[in-house]
Amino acid sequence: MESNNKAWYVLHTYSGYENKVKENIDLRKESMEMEENIFRVMVPEETVRESAEGNTKEKVQKKFPGYVLVEMIMSDEAWFIVRNTPGVTGFVGSHGAGSKPAPLLDEEIAYILGDIDAPREHIELDAEIGDVVEITDGAFSGLEGKIESIDPDAQKVKVLIEMFGRETVAELEFHQISH
């Protein structure tokens, strides 16, 4: 089953070896002249805030430990090169015995890559203007505020919060608050 379409695939790797696998695939695609079949290799990461003893630190961590994404055209040769890269334990979605894996759907890769146009779950907000809500995600997490406006189409609210003795408006997405 050869495909001439470029698509994203998920590799399972030994945990902690994600960056090494990315480096190895990049080196192998060049040394084996596979740049026409193997394109981008990614280890998705995110920045998280950790609070401990009153100190907040930001740290970068892997979104999917033990997994690497590879954009490629699924040819027998490209599959063999990627599959036999040191640290790769297999393709996710492959059923063994040399079968080729299923690629990620466009919506899935858009979400993983942080594409703002990626489809999101529609949330019904059970609150109205004037209600007090708790902010559960983002820079204002842990604060409470009063809803000033609601935009159901954009899935956003404007919440009036108090910071440093002053009122300020924070624009938040529905998933960032709880009522």
Coordinates of N, CA and C in Angstrom, one line a residue:
M1 N 0.8 -1.2 0.0 CA 0.0 0.0 0.0 C 0.9 1.2 0.0
E2 N 1.2 1.7 -1.2 CA 2.0 2.9 -1.3 C 1.0 4.1 -1.4
S3 N 1.4 5.2 -0.8 CA 0.6 6.4 -0.9 C 1.5 7.6 -1.4
N4 N 1.0 8.4 -2.3 CA 1.7 9.5 -2.8 C 1.4 10.8 -2.0
N5 N 0.5 10.6 -1.0 CA 0.1 11.8 -0.2 C 1.0 12.0 1.0
K6 N 1.3 13.2 1.2 CA 2.0 13.6 2.5 C 1.1 13.5 3.6
A7 N 1.4 12.9 4.7 CA 0.5 12.8 5.9 C 1.4 12.7 7.1
W8 N 0.7 12.9 8.3 CA 1.4 12.8 9.6 C 1.1 11.5 10.2
Y9 N 2.2 10.9 10.8 CA 2.1 9.6 11.4 C 2.6 9.7 12.8
V10 N 2.2 8.8 13.7 CA 2.7 8.9 15.1 C 3.6 7.7 15.3
L11 N 4.8 7.9 15.9 CA 5.7 6.9 16.2 C 5.7 6.7 17.7
H12 N 5.8 5.4 18.1 CA 6.0 5.1 19.5 C 7.5 5.0 19.8
T13 N 8.0 5.6 20.8 CA 9.4 5.5 21.1 C 9.6 5.1 22.5
Y14 N 10.9 4.8 22.9 CA 11.2 4.6 24.3 C 11.1 6.0 24.9
S15 N 10.4 6.0 26.1 CA 10.2 7.2 26.8 C 11.6 7.8 27.2
G16 N 11.7 9.2 26.9 CA 12.9 9.9 27.2 C 13.8 9.9 26.0
Y17 N 13.5 9.2 24.9 CA 14.3 9.2 23.7 C 13.7 9.9 22.6
E18 N 12.6 10.7 22.8 CA 11.9 11.4 21.8 C 12.8 12.3 20.9
N19 N 13.6 13.1 21.6 CA 14.5 14.1 20.9 C 15.6 13.3 20.1
K20 N 16.1 12.3 20.7 CA 17.1 11.5 20.0 C 16.5 10.8 18.8
V21 N 15.3 10.3 18.9 CA 14.6 9.7 17.7 C 14.4 10.7 16.6
K22 N 14.0 11.9 17.0 CA 13.8 13.0 16.0 C 15.2 13.3 15.3
E23 N 16.2 13.4 16.1 CA 17.6 13.7 15.5 C 18.0 12.5 14.6
N24 N 17.8 11.3 15.0 CA 18.2 10.1 14.2 C 17.4 10.1 12.9
I25 N 16.1 10.4 12.9 CA 15.3 10.3 11.7 C 15.8 11.4 10.7
D26 N 16.0 12.6 11.3 CA 16.5 13.7 10.5 C 17.9 13.4 9.8
L27 N 18.8 12.7 10.5 CA 20.1 12.3 10.0 C 19.9 11.2 8.9
R28 N 19.0 10.2 9.2 CA 18.8 9.1 8.3 C 18.2 9.5 7.0
K29 N 17.2 10.5 7.1 CA 16.5 10.9 5.8 C 17.5 11.6 4.9
E30 N 18.5 12.3 5.5 CA 19.6 13.0 4.7 C 20.5 12.0 4.2
S31 N 21.1 11.1 5.0 CA 22.1 10.2 4.6 C 21.5 9.1 3.6
M32 N 20.2 8.9 3.7 CA 19.6 7.9 2.7 C 18.9 8.6 1.6
E33 N 19.1 9.9 1.5 CA 18.4 10.7 0.5 C 16.9 10.5 0.4
M34 N 16.3 10.7 1.5 CA 14.8 10.5 1.6 C 14.0 11.8 1.8
E35 N 14.7 12.9 1.5 CA 14.0 14.2 1.8 C 12.7 14.4 0.9
E36 N 12.6 13.6 -0.1 CA 11.4 13.6 -1.0 C 10.2 12.9 -0.4
N37 N 10.5 12.0 0.6 CA 9.5 11.2 1.3 C 9.3 11.5 2.7
I38 N 10.4 11.9 3.4 CA 10.3 12.2 4.9 C 10.5 13.7 5.0
F39 N 9.5 14.4 5.6 CA 9.6 15.8 5.7 C 9.9 16.3 7.1
R40 N 8.9 16.7 7.9 CA 9.1 17.2 9.2 C 9.0 16.1 10.3
V41 N 9.8 16.2 11.3 CA 9.8 15.3 12.5 C 9.6 16.2 13.7
M42 N 8.6 15.9 14.5 CA 8.3 16.8 15.7 C 8.1 16.1 17.0
V43 N 8.6 16.7 18.0 CA 8.3 16.2 19.4 C 7.4 17.4 20.0
P44 N 6.1 17.2 20.0 CA 5.2 18.3 20.5 C 5.5 18.6 22.0
E45 N 5.7 19.9 22.2 CA 5.9 20.3 23.6 C 5.0 21.4 24.0
E46 N 4.8 21.7 25.3 CA 4.0 22.7 25.8 C 4.7 23.3 27.0
T47 N 4.3 24.6 27.3 CA 4.9 25.3 28.5 C 3.8 25.2 29.5
V48 N 4.2 24.7 30.7 CA 3.3 24.6 31.8 C 3.8 25.4 33.0
R49 N 2.9 25.9 33.8 CA 3.3 26.7 35.0 C 3.1 25.8 36.2
E50 N 4.1 25.8 37.0 CA 4.1 25.0 38.3 C 4.2 26.0 39.4
S51 N 3.4 25.8 40.4 CA 3.5 26.6 41.6 C 3.9 25.7 42.8
A52 N 4.9 26.2 43.5 CA 5.3 25.4 44.7 C 5.9 26.4 45.7
E53 N 5.4 26.4 46.9 CA 5.8 27.3 47.9 C 5.8 28.7 47.5
G54 N 4.7 29.1 46.8 CA 4.6 30.5 46.5 C 5.3 31.0 45.2
N55 N 6.2 30.1 44.7 CA 6.9 30.4 43.5 C 6.3 29.8 42.3
T56 N 6.2 30.5 41.2 CA 5.6 30.0 40.0 C 6.7 29.9 39.0
K57 N 6.9 28.7 38.4 CA 8.0 28.5 37.4 C 7.3 28.0 36.1
E58 N 7.8 28.4 35.0 CA 7.4 27.8 33.7 C 8.4 26.8 33.3
K59 N 7.9 25.7 32.8 CA 8.8 24.6 32.3 C 8.2 24.0 31.0
V60 N 9.0 23.6 30.1 CA 8.6 23.0 28.9 C 8.6 21.5 29.1
Q61 N 7.5 20.9 28.7 CA 7.4 19.4 28.8 C 6.8 18.9 27.5
K62 N 7.1 17.6 27.3 CA 6.5 16.9 26.2 C 5.0 16.7 26.3
K63 N 4.3 17.1 25.3 CA 2.8 16.9 25.3 C 2.5 15.4 25.3
F64 N 3.2 14.6 24.6 CA 2.9 13.2 24.5 C 4.2 12.4 24.7
P65 N 4.6 12.2 26.0 CA 5.8 11.4 26.3 C 5.7 10.0 25.6
G66 N 6.9 9.7 25.0 CA 6.9 8.4 24.3 C 6.5 8.4 22.9
Y67 N 6.1 9.6 22.3 CA 5.6 9.6 21.0 C 6.3 10.8 20.2
V68 N 6.5 10.5 18.9 CA 7.1 11.5 18.0 C 6.2 11.5 16.7
L69 N 6.0 12.7 16.1 CA 5.2 12.8 14.9 C 6.2 13.0 13.7
V70 N 5.8 12.3 12.6 CA 6.6 12.4 11.4 C 5.7 12.7 10.2
E71 N 6.0 13.7 9.4 CA 5.3 14.0 8.2 C 6.0 13.3 7.1
M72 N 5.3 12.4 6.4 CA 6.0 11.7 5.3 C 5.0 11.1 4.3
I73 N 5.6 10.7 3.2 CA 4.8 10.0 2.2 C 5.1 8.5 2.5
M74 N 4.1 7.7 2.7 CA 4.2 6.4 3.2 C 4.6 5.4 2.0
S75 N 5.9 5.4 1.7 CA 6.4 4.4 0.7 C 7.0 3.3 1.5
D76 N 7.2 2.2 0.8 CA 7.9 1.0 1.5 C 9.2 1.4 2.1
E77 N 10.0 2.2 1.3 CA 11.4 2.5 1.7 C 11.3 3.5 2.9
A78 N 10.5 4.5 2.8 CA 10.4 5.5 3.9 C 9.9 4.8 5.2
W79 N 8.9 4.0 5.0 CA 8.4 3.2 6.2 C 9.5 2.4 6.9
F80 N 10.3 1.7 6.0 CA 11.3 0.9 6.5 C 12.4 1.7 7.3
I81 N 12.8 2.9 6.7 CA 13.8 3.7 7.3 C 13.3 4.2 8.6
V82 N 12.1 4.8 8.7 CA 11.6 5.3 9.9 C 11.4 4.2 11.0
R83 N 10.8 3.1 10.6 CA 10.5 2.0 11.5 C 11.7 1.4 12.1
N84 N 12.8 1.4 11.4 CA 14.1 0.8 11.9 C 15.1 1.8 12.4
T85 N 14.6 3.0 12.7 CA 15.4 4.0 13.4 C 15.6 3.6 14.9
P86 N 16.8 3.7 15.4 CA 17.0 3.3 16.8 C 16.1 4.2 17.7
G87 N 15.5 3.5 18.7 CA 14.6 4.1 19.6 C 13.1 4.1 19.2
V88 N 12.8 3.8 17.9 CA 11.4 3.7 17.5 C 11.0 2.2 17.8
T89 N 9.8 2.1 18.5 CA 9.3 0.8 18.8 C 8.2 0.4 17.8
G90 N 7.7 1.4 17.0 CA 6.7 1.1 16.0 C 5.8 2.3 15.7
F91 N 5.0 2.2 14.7 CA 4.0 3.2 14.3 C 2.8 3.0 15.1
V92 N 2.1 4.0 15.6 CA 0.8 3.9 16.2 C -0.2 3.7 15.0
G93 N -1.1 2.8 15.2 CA -2.1 2.5 14.1 C -1.7 1.4 13.2
S94 N -0.5 0.8 13.4 CA -0.1 -0.3 12.6 C -0.5 -1.6 13.2
H95 N -0.9 -2.6 12.4 CA -1.4 -3.8 13.0 C -0.4 -4.9 12.9
G96 N 0.9 -4.6 12.9 CA 1.9 -5.6 12.9 C 2.1 -6.3 11.6
A97 N 3.0 -7.2 11.5 CA 3.3 -8.0 10.3 C 3.5 -7.2 9.1
G98 N 4.2 -6.0 9.3 CA 4.6 -5.2 8.2 C 3.5 -4.3 7.6
S99 N 2.3 -4.3 8.3 CA 1.2 -3.4 7.8 C 1.5 -2.0 8.0
K100 N 1.1 -1.1 7.0 CA 1.3 0.3 7.1 C 0.3 0.9 8.1
P101 N 0.7 2.0 8.8 CA -0.2 2.6 9.8 C -1.1 3.6 9.1
A102 N -2.2 3.9 9.8 CA -3.1 4.9 9.4 C -2.6 6.3 9.8
P103 N -2.7 7.3 8.9 CA -2.2 8.6 9.2 C -3.2 9.3 10.2
L104 N -2.7 10.4 10.8 CA -3.5 11.2 11.6 C -4.5 12.0 10.7
L105 N -5.7 12.2 11.2 CA -6.7 13.0 10.5 C -6.2 14.5 10.5
D106 N -6.7 15.3 9.5 CA -6.3 16.7 9.4 C -6.7 17.4 10.7
E107 N -7.9 17.1 11.3 CA -8.3 17.8 12.5 C -7.4 17.5 13.7
E108 N -6.9 16.2 13.7 CA -6.1 15.8 14.8 C -4.7 16.5 14.8
I109 N -4.1 16.6 13.6 CA -2.8 17.3 13.5 C -3.0 18.8 13.7
A110 N -4.1 19.3 13.2 CA -4.3 20.8 13.4 C -4.4 21.1 14.9
Y111 N -5.0 20.2 15.7 CA -5.2 20.4 17.1 C -3.8 20.3 17.8
I112 N -3.0 19.3 17.4 CA -1.7 19.0 18.0 C -0.8 20.2 17.7
L113 N -0.8 20.7 16.5 CA 0.1 21.7 16.1 C -0.3 23.1 16.6
G114 N -1.5 23.1 17.2 CA -2.0 24.4 17.8 C -2.6 25.3 16.8
D115 N -3.1 24.8 15.7 CA -3.8 25.6 14.7 C -5.0 26.2 15.3
I116 N -5.1 27.5 15.3 CA -6.3 28.1 15.9 C -7.6 27.8 15.2
D117 N -7.5 27.4 13.9 CA -8.7 27.1 13.2 C -9.2 25.6 13.4
A118 N -8.4 24.9 14.3 CA -8.8 23.5 14.5 C -10.2 23.5 15.2
P119 N -11.0 22.5 14.8 CA -12.3 22.4 15.4 C -12.2 22.2 16.9
R120 N -13.0 22.8 17.7 CA -13.0 22.6 19.1 C -14.4 22.2 19.6
E121 N -14.4 21.6 20.7 CA -15.7 21.1 21.3 C -16.5 22.4 21.6
H122 N -17.8 22.4 21.2 CA -18.7 23.5 21.5 C -19.2 23.3 22.9
I123 N -19.0 24.4 23.7 CA -19.4 24.4 25.1 C -20.6 25.2 25.3
E124 N -21.6 24.7 26.0 CA -22.8 25.5 26.4 C -22.5 26.1 27.7
L125 N -22.5 27.4 27.8 CA -22.1 28.1 29.0 C -23.4 28.3 29.8
D126 N -23.4 27.7 31.1 CA -24.5 27.8 32.0 C -24.3 29.0 32.9
A127 N -24.2 30.2 32.3 CA -23.9 31.4 33.1 C -24.4 32.6 32.3
E128 N -24.6 33.7 33.0 CA -25.1 34.9 32.3 C -24.4 36.1 32.8
I129 N -24.5 37.2 32.1 CA -23.9 38.5 32.5 C -24.2 38.8 33.9
G130 N -23.2 39.2 34.7 CA -23.4 39.5 36.1 C -23.0 38.3 37.0
D131 N -23.0 37.1 36.5 CA -22.6 35.9 37.3 C -21.1 36.0 37.7
V132 N -20.8 35.5 38.9 CA -19.4 35.4 39.3 C -18.9 34.0 38.9
V133 N -17.8 33.9 38.3 CA -17.2 32.7 37.8 C -15.8 32.5 38.3
E134 N -15.3 31.3 38.4 CA -13.9 31.1 38.8 C -13.1 30.8 37.5
I135 N -11.9 31.4 37.4 CA -11.0 31.2 36.3 C -10.2 30.0 36.6
T136 N -10.3 28.9 35.7 CA -9.6 27.7 36.0 C -8.4 27.4 35.2
D137 N -8.1 28.3 34.2 CA -7.0 28.0 33.3 C -6.4 29.3 32.8
G138 N -5.1 29.3 32.5 CA -4.5 30.5 32.0 C -3.8 31.4 33.0
A139 N -3.5 32.6 32.6 CA -2.7 33.5 33.5 C -3.5 33.9 34.8
F140 N -4.8 33.9 34.7 CA -5.6 34.4 35.8 C -6.2 33.2 36.6
S141 N -5.7 32.1 36.4 CA -6.2 30.9 37.1 C -6.3 31.1 38.6
G142 N -7.4 30.7 39.2 CA -7.6 30.8 40.6 C -8.3 32.1 41.0
L143 N -8.4 33.0 40.1 CA -9.1 34.3 40.5 C -10.6 34.1 40.1
E144 N -11.4 35.0 40.8 CA -12.8 35.0 40.5 C -13.1 36.3 39.8
G145 N -14.2 36.4 39.0 CA -14.6 37.6 38.4 C -16.0 37.6 38.0
K146 N -16.5 38.7 37.6 CA -17.9 38.9 37.2 C -18.0 38.9 35.7
I147 N -18.9 38.2 35.1 CA -19.0 38.2 33.6 C -19.6 39.5 33.1
E148 N -18.9 40.1 32.2 CA -19.3 41.4 31.7 C -19.9 41.3 30.3
S149 N -19.5 40.3 29.5 CA -20.1 40.0 28.2 C -19.8 38.6 27.8
I150 N -20.7 38.0 26.9 CA -20.6 36.6 26.5 C -20.8 36.6 25.0
D151 N -19.8 35.9 24.3 CA -19.9 35.8 22.9 C -20.0 34.3 22.6
P152 N -21.2 33.7 22.5 CA -21.4 32.3 22.3 C -20.8 31.8 21.0
D153 N -20.8 32.6 19.9 CA -20.2 32.1 18.6 C -18.7 31.9 18.7
A154 N -18.0 32.9 19.4 CA -16.6 32.7 19.5 C -16.2 31.9 20.7
Q155 N -17.2 31.5 21.5 CA -16.9 30.7 22.8 C -16.0 31.5 23.7
K156 N -16.3 32.8 23.9 CA -15.5 33.7 24.7 C -16.4 34.5 25.7
V157 N -15.8 34.9 26.8 CA -16.4 35.8 27.8 C -15.4 36.8 28.2
K158 N -16.0 38.0 28.6 CA -15.2 39.0 29.2 C -15.5 39.0 30.6
V159 N -14.5 38.9 31.5 CA -14.7 38.8 32.9 C -14.0 39.9 33.6
L160 N -14.7 40.6 34.5 CA -14.1 41.7 35.3 C -13.5 41.1 36.5
I161 N -12.1 41.3 36.6 CA -11.4 40.8 37.8 C -10.7 41.9 38.4
E162 N -10.3 41.7 39.7 CA -9.6 42.7 40.4 C -8.1 42.2 40.6
M163 N -7.2 43.1 40.1 CA -5.8 42.8 40.3 C -5.1 44.1 40.7
F164 N -4.3 43.9 41.8 CA -3.5 45.0 42.3 C -4.4 46.2 42.7
G165 N -5.6 45.9 43.2 CA -6.5 46.9 43.7 C -7.3 47.6 42.6
R166 N -7.1 47.1 41.3 CA -7.8 47.8 40.2 C -8.6 46.7 39.5
E167 N -9.7 47.2 38.9 CA -10.5 46.3 38.1 C -10.0 46.2 36.7
T168 N -9.9 45.0 36.1 CA -9.5 44.9 34.7 C -10.3 43.8 34.0
V169 N -10.4 43.9 32.7 CA -11.2 42.9 32.0 C -10.3 41.9 31.4
A170 N -10.6 40.6 31.6 CA -9.9 39.5 31.0 C -10.8 38.8 30.0
E171 N -10.3 38.6 28.7 CA -11.1 37.9 27.7 C -10.6 36.4 27.8
L172 N -11.6 35.5 28.1 CA -11.3 34.1 28.3 C -12.2 33.3 27.4
E173 N -11.7 32.0 27.2 CA -12.6 31.1 26.4 C -13.4 30.4 27.4
F174 N -14.6 29.8 27.0 CA -15.5 29.2 27.9 C -14.9 28.1 28.7
H175 N -13.9 27.3 28.1 CA -13.3 26.2 28.8 C -12.4 26.7 30.0
Q176 N -12.1 28.0 30.0 CA -11.2 28.5 31.0 C -11.9 29.0 32.3
I177 N -13.2 28.8 32.4 CA -14.0 29.3 33.5 C -14.9 28.2 34.0
S178 N -15.3 28.2 35.3 CA -16.3 27.3 35.9 C -17.2 28.2 36.7
H179 N -18.5 27.8 36.6 CA -19.6 28.6 37.3 C -20.0 27.8 38.5

